Coordinates of N, CA and C in Angstrom, one line a residue:
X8 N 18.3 1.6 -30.3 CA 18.2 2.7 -29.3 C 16.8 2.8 -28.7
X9 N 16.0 2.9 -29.5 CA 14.2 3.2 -29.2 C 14.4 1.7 -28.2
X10 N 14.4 1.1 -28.6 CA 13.8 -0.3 -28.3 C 14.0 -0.5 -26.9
X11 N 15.6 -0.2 -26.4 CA 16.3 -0.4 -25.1 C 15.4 0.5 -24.3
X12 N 15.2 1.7 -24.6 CA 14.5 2.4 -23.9 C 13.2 2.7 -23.6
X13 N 12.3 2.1 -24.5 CA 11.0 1.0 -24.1 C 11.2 0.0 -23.1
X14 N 12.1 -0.8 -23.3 CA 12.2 -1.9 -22.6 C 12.3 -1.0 -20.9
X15 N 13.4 0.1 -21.3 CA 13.7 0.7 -19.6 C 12.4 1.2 -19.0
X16 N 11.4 1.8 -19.6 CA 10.5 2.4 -19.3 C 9.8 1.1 -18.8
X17 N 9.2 0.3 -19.4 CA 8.5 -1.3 -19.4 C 9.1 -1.6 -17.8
X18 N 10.4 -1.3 -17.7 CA 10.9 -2.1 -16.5 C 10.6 -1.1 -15.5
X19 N 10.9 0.0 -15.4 CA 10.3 1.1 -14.0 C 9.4 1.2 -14.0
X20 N 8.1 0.8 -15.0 CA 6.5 1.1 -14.9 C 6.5 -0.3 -13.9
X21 N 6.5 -1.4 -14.7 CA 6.8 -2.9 -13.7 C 7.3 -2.4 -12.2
X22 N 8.1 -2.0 -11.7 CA 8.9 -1.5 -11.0 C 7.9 -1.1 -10.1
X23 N 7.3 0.4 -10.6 CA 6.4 1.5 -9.6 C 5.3 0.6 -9.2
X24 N 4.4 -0.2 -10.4 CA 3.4 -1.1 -10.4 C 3.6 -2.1 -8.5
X25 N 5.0 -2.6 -9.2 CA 4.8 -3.4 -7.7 C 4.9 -2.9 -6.2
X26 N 5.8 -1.1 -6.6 CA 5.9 -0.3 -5.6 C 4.8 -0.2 -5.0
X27 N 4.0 0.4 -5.2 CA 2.3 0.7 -5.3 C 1.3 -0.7 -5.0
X28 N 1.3 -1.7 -5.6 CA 0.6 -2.9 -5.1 C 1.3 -2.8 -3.5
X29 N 2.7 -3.0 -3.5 CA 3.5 -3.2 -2.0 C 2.6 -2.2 -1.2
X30 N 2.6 -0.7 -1.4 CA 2.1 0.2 -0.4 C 0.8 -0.4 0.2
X31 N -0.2 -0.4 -1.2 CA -1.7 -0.8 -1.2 C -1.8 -1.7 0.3
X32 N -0.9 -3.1 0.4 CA -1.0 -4.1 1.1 C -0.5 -4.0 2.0
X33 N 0.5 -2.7 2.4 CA 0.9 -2.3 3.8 C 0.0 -1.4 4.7
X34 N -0.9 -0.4 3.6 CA -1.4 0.5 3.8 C -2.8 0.2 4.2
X35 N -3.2 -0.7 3.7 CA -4.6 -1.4 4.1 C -4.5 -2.1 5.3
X36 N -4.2 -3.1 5.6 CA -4.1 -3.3 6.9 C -3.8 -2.3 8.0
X37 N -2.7 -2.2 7.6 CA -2.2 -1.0 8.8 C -3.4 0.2 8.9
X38 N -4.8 0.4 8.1 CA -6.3 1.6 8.8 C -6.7 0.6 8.9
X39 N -7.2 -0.8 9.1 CA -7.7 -2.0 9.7 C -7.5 -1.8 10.9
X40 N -6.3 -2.5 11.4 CA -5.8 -2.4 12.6 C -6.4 -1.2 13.3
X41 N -5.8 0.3 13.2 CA -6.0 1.3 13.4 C -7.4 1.7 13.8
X42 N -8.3 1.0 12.9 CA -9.5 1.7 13.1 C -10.2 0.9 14.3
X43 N -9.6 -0.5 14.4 CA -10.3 -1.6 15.1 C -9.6 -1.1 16.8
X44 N -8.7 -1.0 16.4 CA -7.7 -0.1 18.2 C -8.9 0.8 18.6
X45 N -9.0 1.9 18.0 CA -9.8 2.9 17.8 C -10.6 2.7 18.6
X46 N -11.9 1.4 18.2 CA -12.9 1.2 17.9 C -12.9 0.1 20.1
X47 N -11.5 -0.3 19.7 CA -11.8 -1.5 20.9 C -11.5 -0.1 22.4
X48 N -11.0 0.9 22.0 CA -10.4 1.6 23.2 C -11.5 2.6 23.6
X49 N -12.6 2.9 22.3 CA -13.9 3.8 22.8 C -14.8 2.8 23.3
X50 N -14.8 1.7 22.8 CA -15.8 0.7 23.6 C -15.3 0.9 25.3
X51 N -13.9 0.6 25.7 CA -13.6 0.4 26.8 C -13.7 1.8 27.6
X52 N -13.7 2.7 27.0 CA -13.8 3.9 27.9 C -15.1 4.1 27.7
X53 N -16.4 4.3 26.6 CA -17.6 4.4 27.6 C -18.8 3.5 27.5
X54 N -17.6 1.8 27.2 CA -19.3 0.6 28.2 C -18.3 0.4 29.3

């Protein structure tokens, strides 16, 4: 009984782990982009 439910735990920590790596690598790019838009649309409006 302990054991299965270690294992379940093991498996949704694994789980959240890769949930969270997934965000990290959506979420980083995506304020890259953003900041570089940002960055190319104030250049164009005042040079």
């Amino acid at each position: 009984m302990l054991r299965s439910l270690s294992s379940k735990n093991d498996f949704f920590g694994g789980l959240f782990f890769i949930y969270r790596i997934g965000c990290i690598m959506l979420f980083v790019p995506a304020v890259c982009i953003t900041v570089i838009w940002a960055f190319v649309e104030l250049k164009a409006k005042y040079l």
